[in-house]
PDB file of C-alpha atoms and ligand atoms in Angstrom:
ATOM      1  CA  MET R   1      16.935  22.292  11.321  1.00 97.00           C
ATOM      2  CA  LYS R   2      16.307  20.703   7.538  1.00 98.00           C
ATOM      3  CA  VAL R   3      13.439  18.982   6.344  1.00 99.00           C
ATOM      4  CA  LEU R   4      13.043  17.769   3.391  1.00 99.00           C
ATOM      5  CA  VAL R   5       9.785  16.800   1.570  1.00 99.00           C
ATOM      6  CA  ALA R   6      10.947  13.563  -1.481  1.00 99.00           C
ATOM      7  CA  THR R   7       8.096  12.501  -3.373  1.00 98.00           C
ATOM      8  CA  GLU R   8       8.697  11.471  -6.586  1.00 98.00           C
ATOM      9  CA  LYS R   9       4.708  11.422  -6.409  1.00 98.00           C
ATOM     10  CA  PRO R  10       3.719  14.293  -5.013  1.00 98.00           C
ATOM     11  CA  PHE R  11       1.207  15.306  -2.529  1.00 98.00           C
ATOM     12  CA  ALA R  12      -1.824  17.767  -3.028  1.00 98.00           C
ATOM     13  CA  LYS R  13      -0.470  21.113  -2.493  1.00 98.00           C
ATOM     14  CA  VAL R  14      -2.813  21.356   0.403  1.00 98.00           C
ATOM     15  CA  ALA R  15      -1.001  18.623   1.868  1.00 98.00           C
ATOM     16  CA  VAL R  16       2.504  20.032   2.033  1.00 98.00           C
ATOM     17  CA  ASP R  17       1.387  23.588   2.989  1.00 98.00           C
ATOM     18  CA  GLY R  18       0.364  21.886   5.944  1.00 98.00           C
ATOM     19  CA  ILE R  19       3.501  20.090   6.731  1.00 98.00           C
ATOM     20  CA  ARG R  20       5.250  23.089   6.014  1.00 98.00           C
ATOM     21  CA  GLN R  21       3.167  24.968   8.231  1.00 98.00           C
ATOM     22  CA  GLU R  22       3.808  22.540  11.305  1.00 98.00           C
ATOM     23  CA  ILE R  23       7.436  22.343  10.298  1.00 98.00           C
ATOM     24  CA  GLU R  24       8.054  25.974  10.165  1.00 98.00           C
ATOM     25  CA  ALA R  25       6.084  26.588  12.978  1.00 98.00           C
ATOM     26  CA  ALA R  26       8.752  24.714  15.089  1.00 98.00           C
ATOM     27  CA  GLY R  27      11.234  26.867  13.270  1.00 98.00           C
ATOM     28  CA  TYR R  28      12.995  24.729  11.229  1.00 98.00           C
ATOM     29  CA  GLU R  29      13.060  25.153   7.238  1.00 98.00           C
ATOM     30  CA  LEU R  30      11.217  23.061   5.122  1.00 98.00           C
ATOM     31  CA  ALA R  31      12.583  22.067   1.083  1.00 98.00           C
ATOM     32  CA  LEU R  32      11.297  19.711  -1.445  1.00 98.00           C
ATOM     33  CA  LEU R  33      11.758  17.948  -3.786  1.00 98.00           C
ATOM     34  CA  GLU R  34       8.720  16.764  -6.181  1.00 98.00           C
ATOM     35  CA  LYS R  35       8.531  14.540  -8.898  1.00 98.00           C
ATOM     36  CA  TYR R  36      11.837  13.994  -9.439  1.00 98.00           C
ATOM     37  CA  THR R  37      13.380  11.545 -12.168  1.00 98.00           C
ATOM     38  CA  GLU R  38      16.674  10.620 -11.363  1.00 98.00           C
ATOM     39  CA  LYS R  39      17.921   8.712  -8.056  1.00 98.00           C
ATOM     40  CA  ALA R  40      21.183  11.571  -8.866  1.00 98.00           C
ATOM     41  CA  GLN R  41      18.591  14.808  -7.605  1.00 98.00           C
ATOM     42  CA  LEU R  42      17.422  13.184  -4.397  1.00 98.00           C
ATOM     43  CA  LEU R  43      20.794  12.500  -3.814  1.00 98.00           C
ATOM     44  CA  ASP R  44      22.046  16.063  -4.176  1.00 98.00           C
ATOM     45  CA  ALA R  45      18.720  16.965  -2.210  1.00 98.00           C
ATOM     46  CA  VAL R  46      19.260  15.356   0.742  1.00 98.00           C
ATOM     47  CA  LYS R  47      23.234  16.353   1.376  1.00 98.00           C
ATOM     48  CA  ASP R  48      22.293  18.444   3.819  1.00 98.00           C
ATOM     49  CA  VAL R  49      18.425  17.628   5.509  1.00 98.00           C
ATOM     50  CA  ASP R  50      18.286  16.366   9.328  1.00 98.00           C
ATOM     51  CA  ALA R  51      15.172  14.792   8.140  1.00 99.00           C
ATOM     52  CA  LEU R  52      12.915  13.481   6.026  1.00 99.00           C
ATOM     53  CA  ILE R  53       9.403  12.916   4.524  1.00 99.00           C
ATOM     54  CA  ILE R  54       9.084  10.326   1.805  1.00 99.00           C
ATOM     55  CA  ARG R  55       6.303   8.146   0.256  1.00 98.00           C
ATOM     56  CA  SER R  56       6.790   5.053  -1.954  1.00 98.00           C
ATOM     57  CA  ASP R  57      11.083   6.737  -2.634  1.00 98.00           C
ATOM     58  CA  ILE R  58      13.810   4.588  -2.176  1.00 98.00           C
ATOM     59  CA  ILE R  59      16.031   4.884   0.329  1.00 99.00           C
ATOM     60  CA  ASP R  60      19.158   2.524   0.374  1.00 98.00           C
ATOM     61  CA  ASN R  61      22.419   3.281   1.355  1.00 98.00           C
ATOM     62  CA  GLU R  62      23.819   5.046  -1.310  1.00 98.00           C
ATOM     63  CA  VAL R  63      21.049   7.715   0.023  1.00 99.00           C
ATOM     64  CA  LEU R  64      21.772   6.999   3.222  1.00 99.00           C
ATOM     65  CA  ASP R  65      25.648   7.813   2.447  1.00 98.00           C
ATOM     66  CA  ALA R  66      24.741  11.113   1.001  1.00 98.00           C
ATOM     67  CA  ALA R  67      22.486  12.317   4.043  1.00 98.00           C
ATOM     68  CA  LYS R  68      25.456  13.405   5.925  1.00 98.00           C
ATOM     69  CA  GLN R  69      23.283  14.864   8.442  1.00 98.00           C
ATOM     70  CA  LEU R  70      20.324  12.769   7.907  1.00 98.00           C
ATOM     71  CA  LYS R  71      18.976  11.637  11.649  1.00 98.00           C
ATOM     72  CA  ILE R  72      14.762  10.693  10.393  1.00 99.00           C
ATOM     73  CA  VAL R  73      12.826   9.646   8.088  1.00 99.00           C
ATOM     74  CA  VAL R  74       9.357   9.213   7.783  1.00 99.00           C
ATOM     75  CA  ARG R  75       7.589   7.588   5.050  1.00 98.00           C
ATOM     76  CA  ALA R  76       4.277   9.283   4.703  1.00 98.00           C
ATOM     77  CA  GLY R  77       1.892   6.025   5.051  1.00 98.00           C
ATOM     78  CA  VAL R  78       2.300   2.063   5.972  1.00 98.00           C
ATOM     79  CA  GLY R  79       4.361   0.368   4.214  1.00 98.00           C
ATOM     80  CA  TYR R  80       7.847   0.656   4.596  1.00 98.00           C
ATOM     81  CA  ASP R  81       9.007  -2.622   2.100  1.00 98.00           C
ATOM     82  CA  ASN R  82      11.100   1.171   0.208  1.00 98.00           C
ATOM     83  CA  VAL R  83      13.564   1.270   3.136  1.00 98.00           C
ATOM     84  CA  ASP R  84      16.424  -0.301   3.785  1.00 98.00           C
ATOM     85  CA  LEU R  85      15.754  -0.648   7.098  1.00 98.00           C
ATOM     86  CA  ALA R  86      19.097  -2.432   8.273  1.00 98.00           C
ATOM     87  CA  ALA R  87      21.275   0.406   6.803  1.00 98.00           C
ATOM     88  CA  SER R  88      19.529   3.332   8.282  1.00 98.00           C
ATOM     89  CA  THR R  89      20.122   2.128  11.394  1.00 98.00           C
ATOM     90  CA  ALA R  90      24.117   1.373  10.458  1.00 98.00           C
ATOM     91  CA  HIS R  91      23.723   5.368   9.558  1.00 98.00           C
ATOM     92  CA  LYS R  92      21.844   5.986  13.119  1.00 98.00           C
ATOM     93  CA  VAL R  93      18.688   7.240  11.116  1.00 99.00           C
ATOM     94  CA  VAL R  94      15.078   6.493  13.082  1.00 99.00           C
ATOM     95  CA  VAL R  95      12.626   5.515  10.221  1.00 99.00           C
ATOM     96  CA  MET R  96       9.067   5.977  10.886  1.00 99.00           C
ATOM     97  CA  ASN R  97       6.353   5.294   9.138  1.00 98.00           C
ATOM     98  CA  THR R  98       2.571   6.882  10.086  1.00 98.00           C
ATOM     99  CA  PRO R  99      -0.028   3.997  10.819  1.00 98.00           C
ATOM    100  CA  GLY R 100      -3.816   4.198   9.651  1.00 97.00           C
ATOM    101  CA  GLN R 101      -3.338   7.925   8.357  1.00 98.00           C
ATOM    102  CA  ASN R 102      -4.123   6.752   4.089  1.00 98.00           C
ATOM    103  CA  SER R 103      -6.140   3.755   5.293  1.00 98.00           C
ATOM    104  CA  ASN R 104      -9.318   4.665   4.338  1.00 98.00           C
ATOM    105  CA  ALA R 105      -8.420   5.791   0.802  1.00 98.00           C
ATOM    106  CA  VAL R 106      -6.764   2.771  -0.120  1.00 98.00           C
ATOM    107  CA  ALA R 107      -9.957   0.979   1.756  1.00 98.00           C
ATOM    108  CA  GLU R 108     -12.022   2.836  -0.711  1.00 98.00           C
ATOM    109  CA  LEU R 109     -10.309   2.598  -3.702  1.00 98.00           C
ATOM    110  CA  VAL R 110     -11.158  -1.483  -3.450  1.00 99.00           C
ATOM    111  CA  PHE R 111     -14.500  -0.795  -4.201  1.00 98.00           C
ATOM    112  CA  GLY R 112     -13.660   1.388  -6.778  1.00 98.00           C
ATOM    113  CA  LEU R 113     -11.599  -1.145  -8.437  1.00 98.00           C
ATOM    114  CA  LEU R 114     -13.957  -3.989  -7.627  1.00 98.00           C
ATOM    115  CA  VAL R 115     -17.974  -2.474  -8.993  1.00 98.00           C
ATOM    116  CA  PHE R 116     -15.519  -1.615 -12.509  1.00 98.00           C
ATOM    117  CA  ALA R 117     -13.864  -5.294 -12.431  1.00 98.00           C
ATOM    118  CA  VAL R 118     -17.321  -6.399 -12.071  1.00 98.00           C
ATOM    119  CA  ARG R 119     -19.309  -4.276 -14.082  1.00 98.00           C
ATOM    120  CA  ASN R 120     -16.478  -5.809 -16.946  1.00 97.00           C
ATOM    121  CA  PHE R 121     -15.040  -2.882 -16.745  1.00 97.00           C
ATOM    122  CA  TYR R 122     -17.825  -0.760 -17.899  1.00 98.00           C
ATOM    123  CA  ASN R 123     -17.923  -2.769 -21.200  1.00 97.00           C
ATOM    124  CA  GLY R 124     -21.889  -2.225 -21.636  1.00 97.00           C
ATOM    125  CA  LYS R 125     -22.383  -5.847 -20.739  1.00 97.00           C
ATOM    126  CA  ALA R 126     -24.397  -7.274 -18.218  1.00 98.00           C
ATOM    127  CA  GLY R 127     -22.044  -7.391 -14.973  1.00 98.00           C
ATOM    128  CA  THR R 128     -23.036  -8.450 -10.703  1.00 98.00           C
ATOM    129  CA  GLU R 129     -23.392  -7.069  -7.832  1.00 98.00           C
ATOM    130  CA  LEU R 130     -21.277  -6.774  -4.591  1.00 98.00           C
ATOM    131  CA  LYS R 131     -23.922  -7.682  -2.509  1.00 98.00           C
ATOM    132  CA  GLY R 132     -24.220 -10.918  -1.328  1.00 98.00           C
ATOM    133  CA  LYS R 133     -20.978 -12.070  -2.619  1.00 98.00           C
ATOM    134  CA  LYS R 134     -18.363 -13.436  -0.126  1.00 98.00           C
ATOM    135  CA  LEU R 135     -15.374 -11.162   0.119  1.00 99.00           C
ATOM    136  CA  GLY R 136     -12.403 -11.975   1.554  1.00 99.00           C
ATOM    137  CA  ILE R 137      -9.693  -9.875   3.531  1.00 99.00           C
ATOM    138  CA  LEU R 138      -6.408 -11.245   3.933  1.00 99.00           C
ATOM    139  CA  ALA R 139      -4.697  -9.126   6.489  1.00 98.00           C
ATOM    140  CA  PHE R 140      -7.040  -7.227   9.629  1.00 98.00           C
ATOM    141  CA  GLY R 141      -4.809  -3.757   9.775  1.00 98.00           C
ATOM    142  CA  ASN R 142      -6.424  -0.634   8.995  1.00 98.00           C
ATOM    143  CA  VAL R 143      -6.795  -0.763   5.763  1.00 98.00           C
ATOM    144  CA  GLY R 144      -8.626  -4.304   6.338  1.00 98.00           C
ATOM    145  CA  ARG R 145     -11.052  -2.699   8.820  1.00 98.00           C
ATOM    146  CA  ASN R 146     -11.862  -0.175   6.424  1.00 98.00           C
ATOM    147  CA  VAL R 147     -12.158  -3.045   3.803  1.00 99.00           C
ATOM    148  CA  ALA R 148     -14.815  -4.232   6.306  1.00 98.00           C
ATOM    149  CA  ARG R 149     -16.776  -1.065   6.978  1.00 98.00           C
ATOM    150  CA  ILE R 150     -17.721  -0.286   3.138  1.00 98.00           C
ATOM    151  CA  ALA R 151     -18.438  -3.836   2.595  1.00 98.00           C
ATOM    152  CA  ALA R 152     -21.075  -4.052   4.647  1.00 98.00           C
ATOM    153  CA  GLY R 153     -22.884  -1.275   3.259  1.00 98.00           C
ATOM    154  CA  PHE R 154     -22.402  -3.063   0.207  1.00 98.00           C
ATOM    155  CA  GLY R 155     -24.418  -5.813   1.949  1.00 98.00           C
ATOM    156  CA  MET R 156     -21.646  -8.216   1.136  1.00 98.00           C
ATOM    157  CA  GLU R 157     -20.706 -11.741   3.678  1.00 98.00           C
ATOM    158  CA  ILE R 158     -17.626 -10.537   4.665  1.00 98.00           C
ATOM    159  CA  TYR R 159     -14.397 -12.928   5.875  1.00 99.00           C
ATOM    160  CA  ALA R 160     -10.750 -12.137   7.430  1.00 99.00           C
ATOM    161  CA  TYR R 161      -7.518 -14.109   7.778  1.00 98.00           C
ATOM    162  CA  ASP R 162      -4.624 -12.304  10.003  1.00 98.00           C
ATOM    163  CA  ALA R 163      -1.851 -14.440  10.602  1.00 97.00           C
ATOM    164  CA  PHE R 164      -1.313 -11.483  13.406  1.00 97.00           C
ATOM    165  CA  CYS R 165      -4.727 -10.545  14.905  1.00 97.00           C
ATOM    166  CA  PRO R 166      -6.557 -12.878  16.963  1.00 97.00           C
ATOM    167  CA  LYS R 167     -10.108 -14.243  15.440  1.00 98.00           C
ATOM    168  CA  GLU R 168     -11.522 -13.081  18.303  1.00 98.00           C
ATOM    169  CA  ALA R 169     -10.558  -9.115  17.237  1.00 98.00           C
ATOM    170  CA  ILE R 170     -11.942 -10.191  14.323  1.00 98.00           C
ATOM    171  CA  GLU R 171     -15.297 -11.427  14.687  1.00 98.00           C
ATOM    172  CA  ALA R 172     -15.738  -8.370  17.430  1.00 98.00           C
ATOM    173  CA  ALA R 173     -15.474  -5.820  14.500  1.00 97.00           C
ATOM    174  CA  GLY R 174     -18.581  -8.232  12.672  1.00 97.00           C
ATOM    175  CA  VAL R 175     -16.203 -10.300  10.298  1.00 98.00           C
ATOM    176  CA  HIS R 176     -15.958 -14.137   9.954  1.00 98.00           C
ATOM    177  CA  ALA R 177     -12.619 -15.098  10.709  1.00 98.00           C
ATOM    178  CA  VAL R 178     -11.252 -18.231   9.103  1.00 98.00           C
ATOM    179  CA  ASP R 179      -8.448 -20.362   9.955  1.00 98.00           C
ATOM    180  CA  SER R 180      -5.825 -19.775   7.161  1.00 98.00           C
ATOM    181  CA  THR R 181      -4.921 -17.746   3.922  1.00 98.00           C
ATOM    182  CA  GLU R 182      -6.105 -21.123   2.213  1.00 98.00           C
ATOM    183  CA  ASP R 183      -9.415 -21.416   3.863  1.00 98.00           C
ATOM    184  CA  LEU R 184      -9.742 -17.281   2.780  1.00 98.00           C
ATOM    185  CA  PHE R 185      -9.319 -18.292  -0.948  1.00 99.00           C
ATOM    186  CA  ASP R 186     -11.992 -21.432  -0.554  1.00 98.00           C
ATOM    187  CA  ALA R 187     -14.563 -19.618   0.737  1.00 98.00           C
ATOM    188  CA  CYS R 188     -15.087 -16.639  -0.826  1.00 98.00           C
ATOM    189  CA  ASP R 189     -15.410 -15.058  -4.437  1.00 98.00           C
ATOM    190  CA  ILE R 190     -13.404 -11.848  -4.008  1.00 99.00           C
ATOM    191  CA  VAL R 191      -9.777 -11.817  -2.517  1.00 99.00           C
ATOM    192  CA  SER R 192      -8.593  -8.479  -1.037  1.00 99.00           C
ATOM    193  CA  LEU R 193      -4.816  -7.951  -0.161  1.00 99.00           C
ATOM    194  CA  HIS R 194      -3.699  -5.994   2.255  1.00 98.00           C
ATOM    195  CA  ILE R 195      -0.535  -7.691   3.622  1.00 98.00           C
ATOM    196  CA  PRO R 196       2.690  -5.767   3.394  1.00 98.00           C
ATOM    197  CA  ALA R 197       5.984  -7.131   1.092  1.00 98.00           C
ATOM    198  CA  THR R 198       8.387  -8.942   2.906  1.00 97.00           C
ATOM    199  CA  PRO R 199      11.068 -11.516   2.383  1.00 97.00           C
ATOM    200  CA  GLU R 200       7.868 -13.939   3.771  1.00 97.00           C
ATOM    201  CA  THR R 201       5.258 -13.026   1.838  1.00 98.00           C
ATOM    202  CA  LYS R 202       7.220 -12.360  -1.374  1.00 98.00           C
ATOM    203  CA  ASN R 203       5.438 -14.355  -4.049  1.00 98.00           C
ATOM    204  CA  TYR R 204       2.951 -15.476  -1.457  1.00 98.00           C
ATOM    205  CA  ILE R 205      -0.276 -15.454  -3.551  1.00 99.00           C
ATOM    206  CA  ASN R 206       1.055 -17.790  -6.132  1.00 98.00           C
ATOM    207  CA  TYR R 207      -0.899 -20.172  -8.692  1.00 98.00           C
ATOM    208  CA  ASP R 208      -2.705 -22.829  -5.733  1.00 98.00           C
ATOM    209  CA  LEU R 209      -3.614 -20.198  -3.635  1.00 98.00           C
ATOM    210  CA  VAL R 210      -5.669 -18.319  -6.221  1.00 99.00           C
ATOM    211  CA  ASN R 211      -6.695 -21.434  -8.211  1.00 99.00           C
ATOM    212  CA  ARG R 212      -8.970 -21.785  -5.011  1.00 98.00           C
ATOM    213  CA  LEU R 213     -11.233 -19.058  -5.780  1.00 98.00           C
ATOM    214  CA  PRO R 214     -14.842 -20.341  -7.483  1.00 98.00           C
ATOM    215  CA  LYS R 215     -16.128 -19.915 -10.558  1.00 98.00           C
ATOM    216  CA  GLY R 216     -15.901 -15.630 -11.438  1.00 98.00           C
ATOM    217  CA  GLY R 217     -13.658 -14.949  -8.473  1.00 98.00           C
ATOM    218  CA  VAL R 218     -11.261 -11.697  -8.585  1.00 98.00           C
ATOM    219  CA  LEU R 219      -8.447 -11.270  -7.278  1.00 99.00           C
ATOM    220  CA  ILE R 220      -7.655  -7.302  -6.219  1.00 98.00           C
ATOM    221  CA  ASN R 221      -4.217  -6.155  -4.692  1.00 99.00           C
ATOM    222  CA  THR R 222      -3.981  -2.521  -3.329  1.00 98.00           C
ATOM    223  CA  ALA R 223      -1.262  -3.790  -0.976  1.00 98.00           C
ATOM    224  CA  ARG R 224       2.119  -4.398  -3.358  1.00 98.00           C
ATOM    225  CA  LYS R 225       3.002  -6.497  -6.643  1.00 98.00           C
ATOM    226  CA  GLU R 226       6.030  -8.119  -4.532  1.00 98.00           C
ATOM    227  CA  VAL R 227       3.355 -10.172  -2.740  1.00 98.00           C
ATOM    228  CA  ILE R 228       1.753 -11.896  -6.129  1.00 98.00           C
ATOM    229  CA  ASP R 229       3.490 -14.792  -7.992  1.00 98.00           C
ATOM    230  CA  GLU R 230       3.180 -12.726 -11.613  1.00 98.00           C
ATOM    231  CA  ALA R 231       4.184 -16.336 -13.523  1.00 98.00           C
ATOM    232  CA  GLY R 232       1.821 -18.127 -11.408  1.00 98.00           C
ATOM    233  CA  LEU R 233      -1.352 -15.942 -11.603  1.00 98.00           C
ATOM    234  CA  MET R 234      -0.295 -15.522 -15.539  1.00 98.00           C
ATOM    235  CA  LYS R 235      -0.458 -19.728 -16.034  1.00 98.00           C
ATOM    236  CA  LEU R 236      -3.402 -19.645 -13.856  1.00 99.00           C
ATOM    237  CA  MET R 237      -5.757 -17.199 -16.053  1.00 99.00           C
ATOM    238  CA  GLU R 238      -4.483 -18.576 -19.354  1.00 98.00           C
ATOM    239  CA  GLU R 239      -5.772 -22.134 -17.875  1.00 98.00           C
ATOM    240  CA  ARG R 240      -8.838 -20.029 -16.171  1.00 98.00           C
ATOM    241  CA  ASP R 241     -10.941 -17.346 -18.374  1.00 98.00           C
ATOM    242  CA  ASP R 242     -13.652 -16.890 -15.510  1.00 98.00           C
ATOM    243  CA  LEU R 243     -10.714 -15.092 -12.942  1.00 98.00           C
ATOM    244  CA  LYS R 244      -9.878 -11.398 -12.938  1.00 98.00           C
ATOM    245  CA  TYR R 245      -7.475  -9.599 -11.404  1.00 98.00           C
ATOM    246  CA  VAL R 246      -7.697  -6.111 -10.420  1.00 98.00           C
ATOM    247  CA  SER R 247      -4.532  -3.560  -9.066  1.00 98.00           C
ATOM    248  CA  ASP R 248      -3.360  -0.806  -7.862  1.00 98.00           C
ATOM    249  CA  ILE R 249      -0.015  -1.528  -8.464  1.00 98.00           C
ATOM    250  CA  ALA R 250       0.907  -2.562 -12.016  1.00 98.00           C
ATOM    251  CA  PRO R 251       2.558  -6.301 -12.146  1.00 98.00           C
ATOM    252  CA  ALA R 252       6.428  -6.145 -13.428  1.00 98.00           C
ATOM    253  CA  SER R 253       4.835  -7.812 -16.487  1.00 98.00           C
ATOM    254  CA  ALA R 254       2.259  -5.457 -16.729  1.00 98.00           C
ATOM    255  CA  GLU R 255       1.834  -5.807 -20.421  1.00 98.00           C
ATOM    256  CA  ASP R 256       2.118  -9.219 -20.809  1.00 98.00           C
ATOM    257  CA  PHE R 257      -0.862  -9.162 -18.110  1.00 98.00           C
ATOM    258  CA  ALA R 258      -2.675  -6.555 -20.111  1.00 98.00           C
ATOM    259  CA  ALA R 259      -2.312  -8.253 -23.802  1.00 98.00           C
ATOM    260  CA  LYS R 260      -2.860 -11.549 -22.641  1.00 98.00           C
ATOM    261  CA  PHE R 261      -6.067 -10.616 -20.411  1.00 98.00           C
ATOM    262  CA  PRO R 262      -7.984  -8.234 -22.304  1.00 97.00           C
ATOM    263  CA  GLY R 263     -11.397  -7.728 -19.680  1.00 96.00           C
ATOM    264  CA  ARG R 264      -9.982 -10.093 -16.753  1.00 98.00           C
ATOM    265  CA  TYR R 265      -6.903  -7.334 -15.984  1.00 98.00           C
ATOM    266  CA  PHE R 266      -7.016  -3.882 -15.042  1.00 98.00           C
ATOM    267  CA  ALA R 267      -3.954  -1.930 -13.105  1.00 98.00           C
ATOM    268  CA  THR R 268      -4.193   1.501 -12.178  1.00 98.00           C
ATOM    269  CA  PRO R 269      -1.182   3.761 -14.518  1.00 96.00           C
ATOM    270  CA  LYS R 270       0.393   4.496 -11.206  1.00 95.00           C
ATOM    271  CA  LYS R 271      -0.585   3.464  -7.122  1.00 97.00           C
ATOM    272  CA  MET R 272      -3.185   5.704  -6.134  1.00 97.00           C
ATOM    273  CA  GLY R 273      -4.590   4.202  -3.064  1.00 98.00           C
ATOM    274  CA  ALA R 274      -3.279   6.337  -1.193  1.00 98.00           C
ATOM    275  CA  GLN R 275      -3.741   9.368  -3.621  1.00 98.00           C
ATOM    276  CA  THR R 276      -6.583  11.712  -2.148  1.00 98.00           C
ATOM    277  CA  ALA R 277      -6.095  15.035  -0.289  1.00 98.00           C
ATOM    278  CA  GLU R 278      -7.025  13.757   2.848  1.00 98.00           C
ATOM    279  CA  ALA R 279      -4.765  10.742   3.198  1.00 98.00           C
ATOM    280  CA  ASN R 280      -1.929  13.128   1.811  1.00 98.00           C
ATOM    281  CA  ILE R 281      -2.942  15.938   5.005  1.00 98.00           C
ATOM    282  CA  ASN R 282      -3.158  12.545   7.387  1.00 98.00           C
ATOM    283  CA  ALA R 283      -0.215  11.136   6.434  1.00 98.00           C
ATOM    284  CA  GLY R 284       1.941  14.365   5.508  1.00 98.00           C
ATOM    285  CA  ILE R 285       1.612  16.339   8.683  1.00 98.00           C
ATOM    286  CA  ALA R 286       1.515  13.185  11.201  1.00 98.00           C
ATOM    287  CA  ALA R 287       4.527  13.075   9.198  1.00 99.00           C
ATOM    288  CA  ALA R 288       5.987  16.496   9.659  1.00 99.00           C
ATOM    289  CA  LYS R 289       4.344  16.081  13.894  1.00 98.00           C
ATOM    290  CA  GLN R 290       6.543  13.319  14.296  1.00 98.00           C
ATOM    291  CA  ILE R 291       9.575  14.286  13.111  1.00 98.00           C
ATOM    292  CA  VAL R 292       9.403  17.439  15.481  1.00 98.00           C
ATOM    293  CA  GLY R 293       8.357  15.158  18.083  1.00 98.00           C
ATOM    294  CA  PHE R 294      11.726  13.743  17.354  1.00 98.00           C
ATOM    295  CA  LEU R 295      14.151  15.941  16.886  1.00 98.00           C
ATOM    296  CA  ARG R 296      12.609  18.535  19.950  1.00 98.00           C
ATOM    297  CA  ASP R 297      11.791  15.643  22.219  1.00 98.00           C
ATOM    298  CA  GLY R 298      12.670  12.731  21.922  1.00 98.00           C
ATOM    299  CA  ILE R 299       9.960  11.325  20.426  1.00 98.00           C
ATOM    300  CA  THR R 300      10.023   7.623  18.826  1.00 98.00           C
ATOM    301  CA  LYS R 301       6.865   6.404  18.751  1.00 97.00           C
ATOM    302  CA  PHE R 302       6.190   4.331  15.177  1.00 98.00           C
ATOM    303  CA  GLN R 303       9.538   3.914  15.049  1.00 98.00           C
ATOM    304  CA  VAL R 304      10.153   0.546  12.839  1.00 98.00           C
ATOM    305  CA  ASN R 305      14.086   0.310  12.783  1.00 98.00           C
ATOM    306  CA  LYS R 306      14.329  -0.436  17.033  1.00 87.00           C
TER     307      LYS R 306
HETATM  308  C1  3PG W 401       1.163   2.599   1.728  1.00 56.97           C
HETATM  309  O1  3PG W 401       2.219   1.837   2.104  1.00 56.97           O
HETATM  310  O2  3PG W 401       1.198   3.892   2.626  1.00 56.97           O
HETATM  311  C2  3PG W 401       0.538   3.311   0.297  1.00 56.97           C
HETATM  312  O3  3PG W 401       0.893   2.330  -0.318  1.00 56.97           O
HETATM  313  C3  3PG W 401       0.685   4.353  -0.365  1.00 56.97           C
HETATM  314  O4  3PG W 401       1.668   4.663  -1.001  1.00 56.97           O
HETATM  315  P1  3PG W 401       2.062   6.287  -1.495  1.00 56.97           P
HETATM  316  O5  3PG W 401       2.529   6.595  -0.497  1.00 56.97           O
HETATM  317  O6  3PG W 401       3.567   5.658  -2.516  1.00 56.97           O
HETATM  318  O7  3PG W 401       1.044   6.722  -2.480  1.00 56.97           O
END
């Protein structure tokens, strides 16, 4: 059996070493395709592999067609909007993610970006503190929960809304549960997005919603660029010069945002949320174990295309 790690944005070497150990201990072969720049390289590399470990790498019908022996794809991470699930199912390929494995890394970056934003991107002028501010967490999954844990250390007042998580579970974590996304934006100084990119959430964060933030509001996005209605956000930020937008996923119109909103907008050059040695080790090794578990024992826990 041959397992390919195909990562346009590579894991830390220590994580690749751990993945290799798991795969070779099972008697399988490990191949690496890192930092590839052309889809053709991926199409070529998948030709003879049984299993695939990826990150945000795009797995579409063309890749699945090329991967004649492929049985399983594990997205080492949480969001699997980069994998065509219907095409995978049609090709009889199992798709899994590794929930929770990189969530602390993403949550820590939220605060790295937030301090940077509220201190005016370190321009020397007096900024504000996070202590006492109201933080809204949109979606209370693994990342949202970690954000709440860290926010408590900063002394923030923490609110959350999650359409799929009962209010009691949010309150049990010491967080104020509100009744809707609108209520969250009304109640909070800062809103942090942790929703997945799905057809339902596309452009969900729009002009009207963000306009509910109070004066000096900050929107922080470490989720996906697709959830933002970029034209709406841009219009609003043109009208309201008190708002800031910080993101770990550059908008499609990143150049316009950067040109129009100096001192109020920042995006990391490459998605960095999960880019820590620890998250790479956790997610990478979990992916390797899930592949071995599936190929050897038929375990389908964490399958997302059932
Ligand atoms: C995820 O969905 O797990 C995160 O967005 C991290 O993505 P990455 O593996 O591409 O850094």
